[in-house]
Amino acid sequence: AWGGLIDLPLASTADTLLEALDAVDGEDQVAWRDGQRRVARLVQADTPPAAPLSFSADACYLVTGGFGGLGLVVARWLAEHGARHIALLGRRPDLGAPGVAEIEALGAKVHTVQADVADEAAMARAFEQLKRDAPPLRGVMHAAAALSAAPLLQLDDAMVRQMLAPKLAGTLVLK
Ligand SMILES: NC(=O)c1ccc[n+]([C@@H]2O[C@H](COP(=O)([O-])OP(=O)(O)OC[C@H]3O[C@@H](n4cnc5c(N)ncnc54)[C@H](OP(=O)(O)O)[C@@H]3O)[C@@H](O)[C@H]2O)c1
């Protein structure tokens, strides 16, 4: 049978525990905080509306995996919100990628960069290229991914390494 959960601060006295046990309101999960008995309830958060999002026209925003499905969507969204320099990065940058012209039609310049995001030396060259060709980098959207539809049990070490390289090694290079 299910009893209940009583979450007490470390410095509680036995009286607090007895008070918690004495409750007859049927609550089966209670926590004591600052002398108050609290129960589990979802309430609407009282958060102020977020400031409208915009991007600086005199900065550059890098999208790794920028020629992929998500990368192009993110790049278009950046352009719609005011970004005027967007760098798309992939191992095989495709100048004719569908979507690039659409982004440029929104008024943004697309800078294409060829690099493996997990390769530190290649990324150093990529950042040098951007420093030369584009305004200062102000943000990075990391959407590079090597996806595989293989079931977990069929993955071997090489496949796992290949999948994790852009996500893990790439994140470490970018940070
Ligand atoms: N699509 C969705 O609806 C969706 C939804 C939620 C989350 N996601 C996540 O978003 C990420 C991207 O998904 P996607 O659908 O856009 O995949 P995708 O179409 O396969 O695009 C991934 C892009 O990453 C690039 N890439 C892969 N390895 C790279 C590396 N080492 N260095 C640089 N670029 C690399 C690929 O280009 P190259 O091979 O030329 O390098 C490719 O253009 C994934 O993590 C996915 O799980 C996607």
mmCIF file of C-alpha atoms and ligand atoms in Angstrom:
data_model
loop_
_atom_site.group_PDB
_atom_site.id
_atom_site.type_symbol
_atom_site.label_atom_id
_atom_site.label_comp_id
_atom_site.label_asym_id
_atom_site.label_seq_id
_atom_site.Cartn_x
_atom_site.Cartn_y
_atom_site.Cartn_z
ATOM 1 C CA ALA A 1 0.000 0.000 0.000
ATOM 2 C CA TRP A 2 1.127 3.552 -0.688
ATOM 3 C CA GLY A 3 1.862 5.586 2.448
ATOM 4 C CA GLY A 4 3.075 9.008 1.496
ATOM 5 C CA LEU A 5 6.100 11.263 1.248
ATOM 6 C CA ILE A 6 7.112 13.812 3.848
ATOM 7 C CA ASP A 7 10.083 15.950 2.886
ATOM 8 C CA LEU A 8 11.590 17.653 5.950
ATOM 9 C CA PRO A 9 14.535 20.042 6.158
ATOM 10 C CA LEU A 10 17.652 18.568 7.783
ATOM 11 C CA ALA A 11 17.269 20.567 10.992
ATOM 12 C CA SER A 12 13.657 19.492 11.657
ATOM 13 C CA THR A 13 12.446 18.491 15.076
ATOM 14 C CA ALA A 14 10.299 15.478 15.863
ATOM 15 C CA ASP A 15 7.418 17.924 16.437
ATOM 16 C CA THR A 16 7.479 18.882 12.772
ATOM 17 C CA LEU A 17 7.267 15.238 11.759
ATOM 18 C CA LEU A 18 4.373 14.640 14.157
ATOM 19 C CA GLU A 19 2.573 17.696 12.816
ATOM 20 C CA ALA A 20 3.035 16.374 9.287
ATOM 21 C CA LEU A 21 1.689 12.969 10.266
ATOM 22 C CA ASP A 22 -1.291 14.526 12.053
ATOM 23 C CA ALA A 23 -2.632 16.199 8.921
ATOM 24 C CA VAL A 24 -6.012 14.815 7.897
ATOM 25 C CA ASP A 25 -6.461 16.500 4.512
ATOM 26 C CA GLY A 26 -5.387 13.456 2.486
ATOM 27 C CA GLU A 27 -2.308 15.038 0.913
ATOM 28 C CA ASP A 28 0.198 12.231 0.363
ATOM 29 C CA GLN A 29 3.198 14.339 -0.704
ATOM 30 C CA VAL A 30 4.171 17.213 1.543
ATOM 31 C CA ALA A 31 7.306 19.264 2.039
ATOM 32 C CA TRP A 32 8.156 21.607 4.907
ATOM 33 C CA ARG A 33 9.963 24.759 3.908
ATOM 34 C CA ASP A 34 10.593 27.801 6.124
ATOM 35 C CA GLY A 35 8.082 26.508 8.664
ATOM 36 C CA GLN A 36 5.355 26.139 6.048
ATOM 37 C CA ARG A 37 3.665 22.954 4.925
ATOM 38 C CA ARG A 38 3.648 22.753 1.138
ATOM 39 C CA VAL A 39 1.805 20.311 -1.121
ATOM 40 C CA ALA A 40 2.258 19.473 -4.791
ATOM 41 C CA ARG A 41 0.281 21.833 -7.049
ATOM 42 C CA LEU A 42 0.940 23.143 -10.526
ATOM 43 C CA VAL A 43 0.352 26.870 -10.707
ATOM 44 C CA GLN A 44 0.716 29.330 -13.519
ATOM 45 C CA ALA A 45 4.196 30.863 -13.311
ATOM 46 C CA ASP A 46 4.195 34.585 -12.761
ATOM 47 C CA THR A 47 6.828 35.408 -15.346
ATOM 48 C CA PRO A 48 6.970 38.728 -17.144
ATOM 49 C CA PRO A 49 6.573 38.509 -20.921
ATOM 50 C CA ALA A 50 9.907 37.982 -22.620
ATOM 51 C CA ALA A 51 11.419 40.938 -24.423
ATOM 52 C CA PRO A 52 10.816 40.699 -28.170
ATOM 53 C CA LEU A 53 13.661 38.793 -29.747
ATOM 54 C CA SER A 54 15.865 40.535 -32.235
ATOM 55 C CA PHE A 55 19.333 40.092 -33.624
ATOM 56 C CA SER A 56 21.914 42.710 -34.336
ATOM 57 C CA ALA A 57 22.283 43.749 -37.959
ATOM 58 C CA ASP A 58 25.985 44.476 -37.448
ATOM 59 C CA ALA A 59 26.880 41.063 -36.038
ATOM 60 C CA CYS A 60 27.249 37.617 -37.536
ATOM 61 C CA TYR A 61 25.454 34.469 -36.358
ATOM 62 C CA LEU A 62 26.899 31.045 -37.034
ATOM 63 C CA VAL A 63 24.689 28.028 -37.685
ATOM 64 C CA THR A 64 26.578 24.733 -37.590
ATOM 65 C CA GLY A 65 24.901 22.077 -39.686
ATOM 66 C CA GLY A 66 23.591 25.133 -41.477
ATOM 67 C CA PHE A 67 22.752 23.315 -44.704
ATOM 68 C CA GLY A 68 20.733 20.634 -42.904
ATOM 69 C CA GLY A 69 17.001 20.566 -42.324
ATOM 70 C CA LEU A 70 17.020 22.284 -38.954
ATOM 71 C CA GLY A 71 19.986 24.530 -39.796
ATOM 72 C CA LEU A 72 18.201 26.176 -42.705
ATOM 73 C CA VAL A 73 15.036 26.656 -40.662
ATOM 74 C CA VAL A 74 17.041 28.314 -37.877
ATOM 75 C CA ALA A 75 18.915 30.477 -40.393
ATOM 76 C CA ARG A 76 15.668 31.657 -41.982
ATOM 77 C CA TRP A 77 14.279 32.429 -38.509
ATOM 78 C CA LEU A 78 17.420 34.456 -37.713
ATOM 79 C CA ALA A 79 16.950 36.460 -40.905
ATOM 80 C CA GLU A 80 13.272 37.029 -40.097
ATOM 81 C CA HIS A 81 14.304 38.417 -36.703
ATOM 82 C CA GLY A 82 16.835 40.910 -37.992
ATOM 83 C CA ALA A 83 20.110 39.030 -38.484
ATOM 84 C CA ARG A 84 21.858 40.407 -41.550
ATOM 85 C CA HIS A 85 24.956 38.171 -41.576
ATOM 86 C CA ILE A 86 24.422 34.459 -41.181
ATOM 87 C CA ALA A 87 27.235 31.922 -41.506
ATOM 88 C CA LEU A 88 26.164 28.437 -42.524
ATOM 89 C CA LEU A 89 28.715 25.757 -41.696
ATOM 90 C CA GLY A 90 28.926 22.180 -42.876
ATOM 91 C CA ARG A 91 31.553 19.700 -43.962
ATOM 92 C CA ARG A 92 30.223 20.013 -47.524
ATOM 93 C CA PRO A 93 28.865 23.546 -47.879
ATOM 94 C CA ASP A 94 26.399 23.526 -50.710
ATOM 95 C CA LEU A 95 26.263 26.920 -52.348
ATOM 96 C CA GLY A 96 23.144 25.910 -54.214
ATOM 97 C CA ALA A 97 21.364 24.547 -51.165
ATOM 98 C CA PRO A 98 17.669 25.183 -51.444
ATOM 99 C CA GLY A 99 16.826 27.686 -48.767
ATOM 100 C CA VAL A 100 19.918 29.876 -49.063
ATOM 101 C CA ALA A 101 18.360 32.099 -51.716
ATOM 102 C CA GLU A 102 15.229 32.318 -49.592
ATOM 103 C CA ILE A 103 17.289 33.556 -46.628
ATOM 104 C CA GLU A 104 19.095 36.112 -48.787
ATOM 105 C CA ALA A 105 15.735 37.298 -50.125
ATOM 106 C CA LEU A 106 14.909 38.260 -46.544
ATOM 107 C CA GLY A 107 17.822 40.711 -46.637
ATOM 108 C CA ALA A 108 20.546 38.673 -44.950
ATOM 109 C CA LYS A 109 23.948 37.870 -46.389
ATOM 110 C CA VAL A 110 24.767 34.188 -46.148
ATOM 111 C CA HIS A 111 28.432 33.327 -45.525
ATOM 112 C CA THR A 112 29.245 29.709 -46.305
ATOM 113 C CA VAL A 113 31.913 27.950 -44.297
ATOM 114 C CA GLN A 114 33.332 24.506 -44.913
ATOM 115 C CA ALA A 115 34.582 22.765 -41.770
ATOM 116 C CA ASP A 116 34.072 19.794 -39.527
ATOM 117 C CA VAL A 117 32.801 21.301 -36.278
ATOM 118 C CA ALA A 118 34.606 18.585 -34.311
ATOM 119 C CA ASP A 119 37.974 19.469 -35.883
ATOM 120 C CA GLU A 120 39.642 22.182 -33.827
ATOM 121 C CA ALA A 121 42.147 23.222 -36.502
ATOM 122 C CA ALA A 122 39.487 23.388 -39.206
ATOM 123 C CA MET A 123 37.276 25.476 -36.911
ATOM 124 C CA ALA A 124 40.165 27.840 -36.145
ATOM 125 C CA ARG A 125 40.457 28.401 -39.916
ATOM 126 C CA ALA A 126 36.685 28.836 -40.157
ATOM 127 C CA PHE A 127 36.693 31.526 -37.463
ATOM 128 C CA GLU A 128 39.612 33.270 -39.216
ATOM 129 C CA GLN A 129 37.592 33.248 -42.444
ATOM 130 C CA LEU A 130 34.595 34.749 -40.668
ATOM 131 C CA LYS A 131 36.753 37.366 -38.984
ATOM 132 C CA ARG A 132 37.937 38.462 -42.443
ATOM 133 C CA ASP A 133 34.613 38.294 -44.268
ATOM 134 C CA ALA A 134 31.881 39.079 -41.750
ATOM 135 C CA PRO A 135 31.092 41.340 -38.797
ATOM 136 C CA PRO A 136 31.929 40.059 -35.282
ATOM 137 C CA LEU A 137 30.369 36.780 -34.298
ATOM 138 C CA ARG A 138 27.626 37.321 -31.733
ATOM 139 C CA GLY A 139 25.927 33.922 -31.529
ATOM 140 C CA VAL A 140 26.175 30.248 -32.465
ATOM 141 C CA MET A 141 23.329 27.821 -33.150
ATOM 142 C CA HIS A 142 24.769 24.312 -32.982
ATOM 143 C CA ALA A 143 22.610 22.179 -35.289
ATOM 144 C CA ALA A 144 25.311 19.937 -36.778
ATOM 145 C CA ALA A 145 24.420 16.285 -36.438
ATOM 146 C CA ALA A 146 25.252 12.958 -38.026
ATOM 147 C CA LEU A 147 21.962 11.153 -37.678
ATOM 148 C CA SER A 148 21.488 7.419 -37.913
ATOM 149 C CA ALA A 149 18.291 5.452 -37.943
ATOM 150 C CA ALA A 150 19.993 2.262 -36.718
ATOM 151 C CA PRO A 151 18.398 0.534 -33.745
ATOM 152 C CA LEU A 152 20.418 0.891 -30.539
ATOM 153 C CA LEU A 153 21.355 -2.783 -30.436
ATOM 154 C CA GLN A 154 22.890 -2.600 -33.907
ATOM 155 C CA LEU A 155 25.174 0.343 -33.130
ATOM 156 C CA ASP A 156 28.887 -0.381 -33.044
ATOM 157 C CA ASP A 157 31.604 1.822 -31.535
ATOM 158 C CA ALA A 158 32.409 3.505 -34.848
ATOM 159 C CA MET A 159 28.757 4.499 -35.391
ATOM 160 C CA VAL A 160 28.457 5.877 -31.879
ATOM 161 C CA ARG A 161 31.685 7.871 -32.297
ATOM 162 C CA GLN A 162 30.482 9.212 -35.639
ATOM 163 C CA MET A 163 27.173 10.324 -34.141
ATOM 164 C CA LEU A 164 28.681 11.868 -31.036
ATOM 165 C CA ALA A 165 31.526 13.703 -32.826
ATOM 166 C CA PRO A 166 29.568 16.787 -33.945
ATOM 167 C CA LYS A 167 27.422 16.882 -30.837
ATOM 168 C CA LEU A 168 30.067 16.356 -28.135
ATOM 169 C CA ALA A 169 33.462 17.122 -29.668
ATOM 170 C CA GLY A 170 31.814 19.889 -31.717
ATOM 171 C CA THR A 171 30.328 21.493 -28.619
ATOM 172 C CA LEU A 172 33.708 21.392 -26.872
ATOM 173 C CA VAL A 173 35.374 23.055 -29.859
ATOM 174 C CA LEU A 174 32.684 25.753 -29.978
ATOM 175 C CA LYS A 175 32.684 26.584 -26.256
HETATM 176 N N1 LIG B 1 14.699 18.040 -38.155
HETATM 177 C C1 LIG B 1 13.968 18.087 -37.072
HETATM 178 O O1 LIG B 1 12.735 18.145 -37.117
HETATM 179 C C2 LIG B 1 14.610 18.109 -35.706
HETATM 180 C C3 LIG B 1 13.816 18.282 -34.588
HETATM 181 C C4 LIG B 1 14.398 18.337 -33.343
HETATM 182 C C5 LIG B 1 15.765 18.176 -33.203
HETATM 183 N N2 LIG B 1 16.527 17.972 -34.288
HETATM 184 C C6 LIG B 1 17.962 17.827 -34.080
HETATM 185 O O2 LIG B 1 18.617 18.840 -34.829
HETATM 186 C C7 LIG B 1 19.857 18.365 -35.298
HETATM 187 C C8 LIG B 1 19.943 18.551 -36.819
HETATM 188 O O3 LIG B 1 18.920 17.793 -37.450
HETATM 189 P P1 LIG B 1 18.590 17.912 -38.993
HETATM 190 O O4 LIG B 1 17.286 17.307 -39.213
HETATM 191 O O5 LIG B 1 18.831 19.332 -39.424
HETATM 192 O O6 LIG B 1 19.726 16.969 -39.612
HETATM 193 P P2 LIG B 1 20.323 17.018 -41.081
HETATM 194 O O7 LIG B 1 19.330 17.524 -42.062
HETATM 195 O O8 LIG B 1 20.981 15.705 -41.289
HETATM 196 O O9 LIG B 1 21.447 18.142 -40.955
HETATM 197 C C9 LIG B 1 22.583 17.972 -40.180
HETATM 198 C C10 LIG B 1 23.668 18.810 -40.815
HETATM 199 O O10 LIG B 1 24.820 18.736 -39.971
HETATM 200 C C11 LIG B 1 25.956 18.732 -40.833
HETATM 201 N N3 LIG B 1 27.035 18.054 -40.121
HETATM 202 C C12 LIG B 1 27.084 16.761 -39.723
HETATM 203 N N4 LIG B 1 28.242 16.497 -39.110
HETATM 204 C C13 LIG B 1 28.939 17.663 -39.101
HETATM 205 C C14 LIG B 1 30.207 18.033 -38.626
HETATM 206 N N5 LIG B 1 31.013 17.145 -38.023
HETATM 207 N N6 LIG B 1 30.623 19.306 -38.794
HETATM 208 C C15 LIG B 1 29.826 20.210 -39.409
HETATM 209 N N7 LIG B 1 28.607 19.922 -39.898
HETATM 210 C C16 LIG B 1 28.163 18.659 -39.743
HETATM 211 C C17 LIG B 1 25.533 17.969 -42.085
HETATM 212 O O11 LIG B 1 26.211 18.437 -43.237
HETATM 213 P P3 LIG B 1 27.584 17.745 -43.707
HETATM 214 O O12 LIG B 1 27.354 16.271 -43.682
HETATM 215 O O13 LIG B 1 27.836 18.322 -45.053
HETATM 216 O O14 LIG B 1 28.628 18.179 -42.709
HETATM 217 C C18 LIG B 1 24.057 18.326 -42.200
HETATM 218 O O15 LIG B 1 23.852 19.373 -43.131
HETATM 219 C C19 LIG B 1 19.942 16.906 -34.860
HETATM 220 O O16 LIG B 1 20.693 16.868 -33.658
HETATM 221 C C20 LIG B 1 18.518 16.520 -34.608
HETATM 222 O O17 LIG B 1 18.443 15.496 -33.655
HETATM 223 C C21 LIG B 1 15.983 17.949 -35.548
#
